[in-house]
mmCIF file of C-alpha atoms in Angstrom:
data_model
loop_
_atom_site.group_PDB
_atom_site.id
_atom_site.type_symbol
_atom_site.label_atom_id
_atom_site.label_comp_id
_atom_site.label_asym_id
_atom_site.label_seq_id
_atom_site.Cartn_x
_atom_site.Cartn_y
_atom_site.Cartn_z
ATOM 1 C CA UNK A 1 -26.787 17.092 -4.695
ATOM 2 C CA UNK A 2 -24.827 18.677 -7.504
ATOM 3 C CA UNK A 3 -21.039 18.478 -7.029
ATOM 4 C CA UNK A 4 -18.750 21.492 -6.883
ATOM 5 C CA UNK A 5 -15.226 21.623 -8.224
ATOM 6 C CA UNK A 6 -12.267 23.892 -8.836
ATOM 7 C CA UNK A 7 -9.094 23.318 -10.826
ATOM 8 C CA UNK A 8 -5.639 24.550 -9.774
ATOM 9 C CA UNK A 9 -6.500 25.978 -6.332
ATOM 10 C CA UNK A 10 -2.890 25.314 -5.203
ATOM 11 C CA UNK A 11 -0.083 27.289 -6.839
ATOM 12 C CA UNK A 12 2.947 25.223 -5.745
ATOM 13 C CA UNK A 13 1.721 21.837 -6.990
ATOM 14 C CA UNK A 14 2.112 20.501 -10.530
ATOM 15 C CA UNK A 15 -1.632 19.935 -10.556
ATOM 16 C CA UNK A 16 -4.449 20.354 -8.054
ATOM 17 C CA UNK A 17 -8.199 20.271 -7.718
ATOM 18 C CA UNK A 18 -10.952 20.497 -5.142
ATOM 19 C CA UNK A 19 -14.156 18.463 -5.314
ATOM 20 C CA UNK A 20 -17.192 18.389 -3.037
ATOM 21 C CA UNK A 21 -20.040 15.873 -2.984
ATOM 22 C CA UNK A 22 -21.934 13.600 -0.569
ATOM 23 C CA UNK A 23 -21.127 15.953 2.310
ATOM 24 C CA UNK A 24 -17.346 15.697 1.815
ATOM 25 C CA UNK A 25 -14.828 18.165 0.393
ATOM 26 C CA UNK A 26 -11.504 16.886 -0.934
ATOM 27 C CA UNK A 27 -8.436 18.889 -1.940
ATOM 28 C CA UNK A 28 -6.021 16.924 -4.126
ATOM 29 C CA UNK A 29 -2.512 17.783 -5.291
ATOM 30 C CA UNK A 30 -0.288 16.017 -7.831
ATOM 31 C CA UNK A 31 3.492 16.311 -8.024
ATOM 32 C CA UNK A 32 5.822 14.429 -10.285
ATOM 33 C CA UNK A 33 7.678 12.767 -11.649
ATOM 34 C CA UNK A 34 9.981 12.601 -8.613
ATOM 35 C CA UNK A 35 12.673 10.157 -7.563
ATOM 36 C CA UNK A 36 11.237 7.188 -5.688
ATOM 37 C CA UNK A 37 12.922 5.705 -2.635
ATOM 38 C CA UNK A 38 15.271 2.878 -3.580
ATOM 39 C CA UNK A 39 13.281 0.297 -1.561
ATOM 40 C CA UNK A 40 10.188 1.117 -3.643
ATOM 41 C CA UNK A 41 11.958 1.378 -6.977
ATOM 42 C CA UNK A 42 10.759 -0.819 -9.848
ATOM 43 C CA UNK A 43 12.996 -0.182 -12.886
ATOM 44 C CA UNK A 44 10.316 -0.997 -15.474
ATOM 45 C CA UNK A 45 7.278 0.448 -13.672
ATOM 46 C CA UNK A 46 6.042 3.777 -12.339
ATOM 47 C CA UNK A 47 5.059 4.057 -8.681
ATOM 48 C CA UNK A 48 1.981 6.000 -7.604
ATOM 49 C CA UNK A 49 2.406 7.227 -4.039
ATOM 50 C CA UNK A 50 -0.961 8.193 -2.515
ATOM 51 C CA UNK A 51 -1.108 10.119 0.763
ATOM 52 C CA UNK A 52 -4.524 10.693 2.357
ATOM 53 C CA UNK A 53 -4.656 13.377 5.049
ATOM 54 C CA UNK A 54 -7.989 13.982 6.828
ATOM 55 C CA UNK A 55 -8.914 17.422 8.134
ATOM 56 C CA UNK A 56 -8.544 16.013 11.652
ATOM 57 C CA UNK A 57 -6.547 13.022 12.798
ATOM 58 C CA UNK A 58 -3.571 11.168 11.387
ATOM 59 C CA UNK A 59 -3.214 10.534 7.674
ATOM 60 C CA UNK A 60 -1.796 7.500 5.961
ATOM 61 C CA UNK A 61 0.383 6.608 2.997
ATOM 62 C CA UNK A 62 -0.842 4.117 0.427
ATOM 63 C CA UNK A 63 0.776 2.773 -2.731
ATOM 64 C CA UNK A 64 -1.774 2.869 -5.552
ATOM 65 C CA UNK A 65 -4.688 1.821 -3.336
ATOM 66 C CA UNK A 66 -7.190 3.230 -0.871
ATOM 67 C CA UNK A 67 -7.363 2.082 2.768
ATOM 68 C CA UNK A 68 -9.989 -0.584 3.457
ATOM 69 C CA UNK A 69 -11.004 1.149 6.701
ATOM 70 C CA UNK A 70 -12.117 4.356 4.956
ATOM 71 C CA UNK A 71 -15.790 5.365 4.987
ATOM 72 C CA UNK A 72 -17.356 4.238 1.731
ATOM 73 C CA UNK A 73 -19.104 7.540 0.997
ATOM 74 C CA UNK A 74 -15.827 9.479 0.788
ATOM 75 C CA UNK A 75 -14.489 7.314 -2.061
ATOM 76 C CA UNK A 76 -16.294 9.137 -4.929
ATOM 77 C CA UNK A 77 -14.991 12.616 -3.982
ATOM 78 C CA UNK A 78 -11.506 11.138 -3.405
ATOM 79 C CA UNK A 79 -11.510 9.469 -6.812
ATOM 80 C CA UNK A 80 -12.934 12.498 -8.605
ATOM 81 C CA UNK A 81 -10.582 14.994 -6.955
ATOM 82 C CA UNK A 82 -7.631 12.761 -7.869
ATOM 83 C CA UNK A 83 -8.694 12.523 -11.524
ATOM 84 C CA UNK A 84 -9.253 16.281 -11.746
ATOM 85 C CA UNK A 85 -5.833 16.961 -10.210
ATOM 86 C CA UNK A 86 -4.184 14.636 -12.752
ATOM 87 C CA UNK A 87 -6.025 16.362 -15.596
ATOM 88 C CA UNK A 88 -4.995 19.790 -14.317
ATOM 89 C CA UNK A 89 -1.361 18.621 -14.352
ATOM 90 C CA UNK A 90 -1.764 17.523 -18.001
ATOM 91 C CA UNK A 91 -1.010 13.896 -17.088
ATOM 92 C CA UNK A 92 -1.994 11.617 -20.020
ATOM 93 C CA UNK A 93 -4.773 9.248 -18.976
ATOM 94 C CA UNK A 94 -5.950 6.147 -20.817
ATOM 95 C CA UNK A 95 -9.542 6.950 -19.888
ATOM 96 C CA UNK A 96 -11.639 9.400 -17.908
ATOM 97 C CA UNK A 97 -12.957 7.887 -14.670
ATOM 98 C CA UNK A 98 -16.174 9.057 -13.017
ATOM 99 C CA UNK A 99 -17.706 7.738 -9.820
ATOM 100 C CA UNK A 100 -20.994 7.847 -7.943
ATOM 101 C CA UNK A 101 -22.444 6.942 -4.566
ATOM 102 C CA UNK A 102 -25.776 5.103 -4.603
ATOM 103 C CA UNK A 103 -27.903 4.576 -1.479
ATOM 104 C CA UNK A 104 -30.743 2.045 -1.184
ATOM 105 C CA UNK A 105 -33.386 2.604 1.499
ATOM 106 C CA UNK A 106 -35.433 0.033 3.417
ATOM 107 C CA UNK A 107 -38.171 0.119 0.730
ATOM 108 C CA UNK A 108 -35.720 -0.682 -2.051
ATOM 109 C CA UNK A 109 -35.703 2.843 -3.476
ATOM 110 C CA UNK A 110 -32.493 3.862 -5.286
ATOM 111 C CA UNK A 111 -31.096 7.294 -4.357
ATOM 112 C CA UNK A 112 -28.259 8.771 -6.393
ATOM 113 C CA UNK A 113 -26.174 11.563 -4.844
ATOM 114 C CA UNK A 114 -27.855 10.869 -1.479
ATOM 115 C CA UNK A 115 -27.998 13.378 1.350
ATOM 116 C CA UNK A 116 -26.289 12.687 4.675
ATOM 117 C CA UNK A 117 -29.653 11.669 6.148
ATOM 118 C CA UNK A 118 -30.276 9.232 3.281
ATOM 119 C CA UNK A 119 -26.782 7.822 3.735
ATOM 120 C CA UNK A 120 -27.260 7.308 7.481
ATOM 121 C CA UNK A 121 -30.606 5.531 7.023
ATOM 122 C CA UNK A 122 -29.695 3.452 3.957
ATOM 123 C CA UNK A 123 -29.787 -0.336 4.134
ATOM 124 C CA UNK A 124 -26.934 -0.500 1.625
ATOM 125 C CA UNK A 125 -24.419 1.851 -0.003
ATOM 126 C CA UNK A 126 -22.679 1.316 -3.335
ATOM 127 C CA UNK A 127 -19.691 3.129 -4.829
ATOM 128 C CA UNK A 128 -19.368 2.641 -8.567
ATOM 129 C CA UNK A 129 -16.792 4.054 -10.974
ATOM 130 C CA UNK A 130 -16.902 3.834 -14.758
ATOM 131 C CA UNK A 131 -14.530 4.561 -17.601
ATOM 132 C CA UNK A 132 -15.533 6.957 -20.363
ATOM 133 C CA UNK A 133 -16.274 3.836 -22.444
ATOM 134 C CA UNK A 134 -18.769 2.536 -19.889
ATOM 135 C CA UNK A 135 -16.571 -0.144 -18.321
ATOM 136 C CA UNK A 136 -17.182 -0.746 -14.619
ATOM 137 C CA UNK A 137 -13.846 -0.180 -12.854
ATOM 138 C CA UNK A 138 -14.762 0.077 -9.173
ATOM 139 C CA UNK A 139 -17.608 -1.620 -7.310
ATOM 140 C CA UNK A 140 -17.576 -1.357 -3.517
ATOM 141 C CA UNK A 141 -20.674 -2.068 -1.427
ATOM 142 C CA UNK A 142 -21.693 -2.345 2.203
ATOM 143 C CA UNK A 143 -24.920 -3.291 3.950
ATOM 144 C CA UNK A 144 -27.631 -5.822 3.128
ATOM 145 C CA UNK A 145 -28.751 -6.246 -0.476
ATOM 146 C CA UNK A 146 -29.525 -8.890 -3.091
ATOM 147 C CA UNK A 147 -28.304 -9.302 -6.664
ATOM 148 C CA UNK A 148 -31.311 -7.489 -8.142
ATOM 149 C CA UNK A 149 -30.687 -4.478 -5.881
ATOM 150 C CA UNK A 150 -27.001 -4.424 -6.837
ATOM 151 C CA UNK A 151 -27.851 -4.532 -10.548
ATOM 152 C CA UNK A 152 -30.358 -1.681 -10.192
ATOM 153 C CA UNK A 153 -27.799 0.333 -8.206
ATOM 154 C CA UNK A 154 -25.189 -0.307 -10.915
ATOM 155 C CA UNK A 155 -27.558 0.876 -13.653
ATOM 156 C CA UNK A 156 -28.357 4.036 -11.693
ATOM 157 C CA UNK A 157 -24.652 4.599 -11.030
ATOM 158 C CA UNK A 158 -23.920 4.353 -14.748
ATOM 159 C CA UNK A 159 -26.590 6.961 -15.533
ATOM 160 C CA UNK A 160 -25.302 9.206 -12.744
ATOM 161 C CA UNK A 161 -21.749 9.019 -14.080
ATOM 162 C CA UNK A 162 -22.127 8.960 -17.829
ATOM 163 C CA UNK A 163 -25.218 10.832 -19.074
ATOM 164 C CA UNK A 164 -24.292 13.921 -21.094
ATOM 165 C CA UNK A 165 -25.815 17.276 -21.876
ATOM 166 C CA UNK A 166 -24.111 19.920 -19.764
ATOM 167 C CA UNK A 167 -22.848 23.121 -21.293
ATOM 168 C CA UNK A 168 -19.537 24.711 -20.376
ATOM 169 C CA UNK A 169 -19.055 27.600 -17.974
ATOM 170 C CA UNK A 170 -17.219 30.865 -18.182
ATOM 171 C CA UNK A 171 -14.801 30.171 -15.325
ATOM 172 C CA UNK A 172 -13.024 27.307 -13.617
ATOM 173 C CA UNK A 173 -15.171 27.384 -10.468
ATOM 174 C CA UNK A 174 -18.286 25.389 -11.304
ATOM 175 C CA UNK A 175 -21.351 25.190 -9.081
ATOM 176 C CA UNK A 176 -24.567 24.135 -10.763
ATOM 177 C CA UNK A 177 -28.190 24.580 -9.707
ATOM 178 C CA UNK A 178 -28.909 22.093 -6.889
ATOM 179 C CA UNK A 179 -32.253 21.297 -8.496
ATOM 180 C CA UNK A 180 -30.716 20.014 -11.716
ATOM 181 C CA UNK A 181 -29.421 16.522 -12.496
ATOM 182 C CA UNK A 182 -25.858 16.663 -13.772
ATOM 183 C CA UNK A 183 -23.888 13.610 -14.863
ATOM 184 C CA UNK A 184 -20.433 13.489 -13.314
ATOM 185 C CA UNK A 185 -18.723 12.987 -16.694
ATOM 186 C CA UNK A 186 -20.445 16.075 -18.117
ATOM 187 C CA UNK A 187 -19.503 18.033 -14.993
ATOM 188 C CA UNK A 188 -15.828 17.029 -15.312
ATOM 189 C CA UNK A 189 -15.693 17.809 -19.035
ATOM 190 C CA UNK A 190 -17.289 21.227 -18.458
ATOM 191 C CA UNK A 191 -14.845 21.998 -15.657
ATOM 192 C CA UNK A 192 -11.796 21.036 -17.732
ATOM 193 C CA UNK A 193 -13.183 22.861 -20.765
ATOM 194 C CA UNK A 194 -13.559 26.039 -18.721
ATOM 195 C CA UNK A 195 -9.940 25.766 -17.563
ATOM 196 C CA UNK A 196 -8.705 25.288 -21.130
ATOM 197 C CA UNK A 197 -10.721 28.308 -22.284
ATOM 198 C CA UNK A 198 -9.287 30.412 -19.462
ATOM 199 C CA UNK A 199 -5.708 29.398 -20.312
ATOM 200 C CA UNK A 200 -6.289 30.281 -23.976
ATOM 201 C CA UNK A 201 -7.444 33.761 -22.919
ATOM 202 C CA UNK A 202 -4.175 34.267 -21.025
ATOM 203 C CA UNK A 203 -2.165 33.160 -24.069
ATOM 204 C CA UNK A 204 -4.035 35.705 -26.157
ATOM 205 C CA UNK A 205 -3.197 38.483 -23.712
ATOM 206 C CA UNK A 206 0.506 37.572 -23.689
ATOM 207 C CA UNK A 207 0.858 37.666 -27.482
#
């Protein structure tokens, strides 16, 4: 499944983004810098306060980490929505992070961007996130698998995240043909490029 994303859907946040993949839709907002509570203050360090609020139920507050009880398949859209929101707020990042969900079925077949049915019937699930330089940053797995399966899943995750070759779009709301294979990094770069082009058009009008 090809992801969908939008930059700056919220007007009262410093940065915001929506991202949909793997059957989940995430809306992320970034605000800051703000004053931290004195009990959390570290004079020489910045604090990242992460609040996750589900559509139904009670949310939770986490300091620079995700809850261990969260469903594995929601991690990629959470990570990607967070990165897009930071980019939309013009927060300097050391690297661009992209993530993918890989499902392995009972026959050992590797499925990237699996459907909900493939997720429910998978013998193992793997969430992998890579930097723009190809460094593996996140590797979370569940289910039964061997080392060879994990290595094949990691290779497929790298291709899913980092292959290039996607052209930009005319607006900031990107939805690509479901039949095409789109690398997450190319998708993110196209989305941000569209937003930059749109902002340049507004500057031209105001001159």
